[in-house]
Amino acid sequence: MLCSITDRSRHAAAAAALSGCLLVAHGAMAGDAASGARLAAARCVSCHSSTETIHSTLPLLEGQPKAAFIAQWRAFREHKRTAPVMVSLAQELSEQDVDDLAEHYAALLPPRTPESSGSDAGRALVDRLRCADCHGPALQGTNAGAARLAGQRARYTAWSLQLMRGGRRSHGTAAKPDPLLADLSNAEIESLAAHLASLR
């Protein structure tokens, strides 16, 4: 397991460097948070609302680093992620629109959800899996494109981890299915997700 984690960290560092280069190449344009807020209200909050629970398996976008937001958007645009609504929207919005949205969401903090509380078991799993190696010391994502885990909806995180464990979704540069997650039980995934949701 240690060897796998070490290899993954090495690959993650290389991917982060490449991602950084791609993001610089994405354009020197600066995002406009005010324009992003207007666009988010018109196009995003109906599904990604932080106050409505109807879409609890969809991610909160608040607090995602700009680089992480853009990297995921690029994945939808290039059909590396396949949610039909997002693939369609990724084609519709301009590069400036995406920069504006990323600027807006990066400036916000995800709310703590009352149903999610931390636990010793979840905390221990964060340490065991060395989540901070890729997602930053406070698990708030990185400027290299790693997503914020702190404060994310527990149901969304658990669903994502199950997809990664089964090889139906990529997990950074890890193989599919990700060997790091292969031995996690559903109960451990739930515990990990609940702990991450409790963080800020």
Coordinates of C-alpha atoms in Angstrom, one line a residue:
M1 CA 0.0 0.0 0.0
L2 CA 2.8 2.4 0.8
C3 CA 4.4 1.8 -2.5
S4 CA 1.1 2.5 -4.2
I5 CA 0.6 5.7 -2.3
T6 CA 4.2 6.8 -3.1
D7 CA 3.8 6.1 -6.8
R8 CA 0.5 7.9 -6.8
S9 CA 2.0 10.9 -5.1
R10 CA 4.8 11.0 -7.7
H11 CA 2.2 10.7 -10.6
A12 CA 0.0 13.4 -8.9
A13 CA 3.0 15.8 -8.8
A14 CA 3.7 15.3 -12.5
A15 CA 0.0 15.7 -13.3
A16 CA -0.2 18.8 -11.2
A17 CA 2.7 20.3 -13.1
L18 CA 1.1 19.5 -16.4
S19 CA -2.2 20.8 -15.2
G20 CA -0.6 24.0 -14.1
C21 CA 0.9 24.5 -17.6
L22 CA -2.4 23.8 -19.2
L23 CA -4.2 26.2 -17.0
V24 CA -1.7 29.0 -17.8
A25 CA -2.2 28.2 -21.4
H26 CA -5.9 28.4 -20.9
G27 CA -5.5 32.1 -21.1
A28 CA -4.2 35.1 -19.4
M29 CA -7.7 36.5 -19.0
A30 CA -8.8 37.3 -15.4
G31 CA -12.1 36.0 -14.2
D32 CA -14.8 38.5 -13.2
A33 CA -16.5 37.3 -10.0
A34 CA -19.5 39.6 -10.4
S35 CA -20.2 38.3 -13.9
G36 CA -19.7 34.8 -12.6
A37 CA -22.2 35.3 -9.9
R38 CA -24.8 36.4 -12.5
L39 CA -24.0 33.5 -14.7
A40 CA -24.1 31.0 -11.7
A41 CA -27.6 32.3 -10.8
A42 CA -28.8 31.8 -14.3
R43 CA -27.1 28.5 -15.2
C44 CA -25.8 26.6 -12.1
V45 CA -27.7 27.0 -8.9
S46 CA -30.8 25.2 -10.1
C47 CA -28.8 22.0 -9.7
H48 CA -25.8 23.0 -7.6
S49 CA -27.6 25.0 -4.9
S50 CA -26.0 24.9 -1.5
T51 CA -29.4 25.3 0.2
E52 CA -31.6 22.8 -1.6
T53 CA -31.2 19.1 -0.9
I54 CA -33.1 17.8 -3.9
H55 CA -29.8 17.5 -5.8
S56 CA -27.8 16.1 -2.9
T57 CA -25.8 13.8 -5.1
L58 CA -24.5 16.7 -7.1
P59 CA -21.4 18.6 -5.9
L60 CA -21.3 21.9 -4.1
L61 CA -19.1 24.3 -6.1
E62 CA -18.4 26.8 -3.4
G63 CA -14.8 27.0 -2.4
Q64 CA -13.5 25.0 -5.3
P65 CA -10.1 26.4 -6.4
K66 CA -10.2 28.1 -9.8
A67 CA -7.8 25.6 -11.3
A68 CA -9.9 22.7 -10.1
F69 CA -13.1 24.2 -11.5
I70 CA -11.5 24.8 -14.9
A71 CA -10.0 21.4 -15.0
Q72 CA -13.3 19.7 -14.4
W73 CA -15.0 21.9 -17.0
R74 CA -12.3 20.9 -19.5
A75 CA -13.0 17.2 -18.7
F76 CA -16.7 17.7 -19.5
R77 CA -15.9 19.6 -22.7
E78 CA -13.5 16.9 -23.9
H79 CA -15.9 14.1 -22.9
K80 CA -13.6 12.7 -20.3
R81 CA -16.5 13.1 -17.9
T82 CA -19.9 12.2 -19.4
A83 CA -22.8 13.7 -17.5
P84 CA -25.0 14.8 -20.4
V85 CA -26.2 18.1 -19.0
M86 CA -22.7 19.2 -18.1
V87 CA -21.2 18.0 -21.4
S88 CA -23.8 20.2 -23.2
L89 CA -23.2 23.2 -21.0
A90 CA -19.5 22.9 -21.3
Q91 CA -19.9 23.3 -25.1
E92 CA -22.2 26.4 -24.7
L93 CA -20.1 28.6 -22.4
S94 CA -17.1 30.5 -23.5
E95 CA -13.6 30.4 -22.0
Q96 CA -14.4 33.8 -20.4
D97 CA -17.7 32.5 -19.0
V98 CA -15.8 29.6 -17.4
D99 CA -13.1 31.9 -15.9
D100 CA -15.9 34.1 -14.5
L101 CA -17.7 31.2 -12.9
A102 CA -14.5 29.8 -11.5
E103 CA -13.6 33.2 -10.0
H104 CA -17.0 33.4 -8.4
Y105 CA -17.1 30.0 -6.8
A106 CA -13.5 30.1 -5.6
A107 CA -14.4 33.2 -3.5
L108 CA -17.1 31.3 -1.6
L109 CA -17.1 28.9 1.3
P110 CA -19.3 25.7 1.3
P111 CA -21.8 25.6 4.2
R112 CA -21.5 22.9 6.8
T113 CA -24.4 20.5 6.4
P114 CA -26.1 19.6 9.7
E115 CA -26.3 15.9 8.8
S116 CA -22.6 15.5 8.3
S117 CA -20.4 15.3 11.3
G118 CA -16.7 14.3 11.7
S119 CA -15.7 11.1 13.3
D120 CA -12.5 9.5 14.5
A121 CA -12.9 6.7 11.9
G122 CA -13.3 9.3 9.0
R123 CA -10.3 11.2 10.3
A124 CA -8.2 8.1 10.5
L125 CA -9.1 7.2 6.9
V126 CA -8.1 10.7 5.7
D127 CA -4.7 10.0 7.3
R128 CA -4.4 6.4 6.0
L129 CA -5.2 7.3 2.5
R130 CA -3.0 10.4 2.6
C131 CA -5.7 12.6 1.0
A132 CA -3.7 15.7 1.9
D133 CA -0.9 14.7 -0.4
C134 CA -3.0 15.6 -3.4
H135 CA -5.8 17.8 -2.1
G136 CA -3.8 20.1 0.1
P137 CA -3.0 20.1 3.9
A138 CA -6.5 21.4 4.8
L139 CA -8.2 19.4 2.0
Q140 CA -9.3 22.6 0.4
G141 CA -8.0 21.8 -3.1
T142 CA -4.9 23.2 -4.8
N143 CA -3.9 25.7 -7.5
A144 CA -2.6 22.7 -9.5
G145 CA -6.2 21.5 -10.1
A146 CA -7.0 19.1 -7.2
A147 CA -10.6 19.5 -6.0
R148 CA -11.6 20.7 -2.6
L149 CA -12.9 17.9 -0.4
A150 CA -13.5 19.9 2.8
G151 CA -17.2 20.8 3.1
Q152 CA -18.3 18.7 0.1
R153 CA -21.7 17.0 0.3
A154 CA -21.3 13.6 1.9
R155 CA -23.7 11.9 -0.5
Y156 CA -21.8 13.2 -3.5
T157 CA -18.4 12.3 -2.1
A158 CA -19.6 8.8 -1.2
W159 CA -21.1 8.3 -4.6
S160 CA -17.9 9.5 -6.3
L161 CA -15.6 7.3 -4.2
Q162 CA -17.8 4.3 -5.1
L163 CA -17.4 5.1 -8.8
M164 CA -13.7 5.5 -8.4
R165 CA -13.4 2.2 -6.4
G166 CA -15.3 0.4 -9.2
G167 CA -13.3 2.0 -12.0
R168 CA -16.2 3.9 -13.5
R169 CA -14.6 7.3 -12.8
S170 CA -11.0 8.4 -12.8
H171 CA -9.2 9.5 -9.6
G172 CA -6.5 11.8 -10.6
T173 CA -3.8 9.8 -12.4
A174 CA -4.5 6.6 -10.6
A175 CA -5.4 3.4 -12.5
K176 CA -9.0 2.5 -12.9
P177 CA -10.2 1.0 -10.6
D178 CA -8.0 2.9 -8.1
P179 CA -6.1 0.4 -6.0
L180 CA -5.9 2.9 -3.2
L181 CA -9.7 2.7 -2.8
A182 CA -10.1 -1.0 -3.7
D183 CA -10.3 -2.3 -0.1
L184 CA -12.6 0.4 1.3
S185 CA -15.9 -0.9 2.5
N186 CA -19.2 1.0 1.9
A187 CA -19.2 1.8 5.6
E188 CA -15.7 3.2 5.4
I189 CA -16.6 5.3 2.4
E190 CA -19.6 6.7 4.2
S191 CA -17.5 7.5 7.3
L192 CA -14.9 9.2 5.1
A193 CA -17.4 11.2 3.2
A194 CA -19.2 12.4 6.4
H195 CA -15.9 13.5 7.9
L196 CA -14.9 15.5 4.8
A197 CA -18.3 17.2 4.8
S198 CA -17.8 18.4 8.3
L199 CA -14.6 20.3 7.5
R200 CA -14.2 23.9 6.4

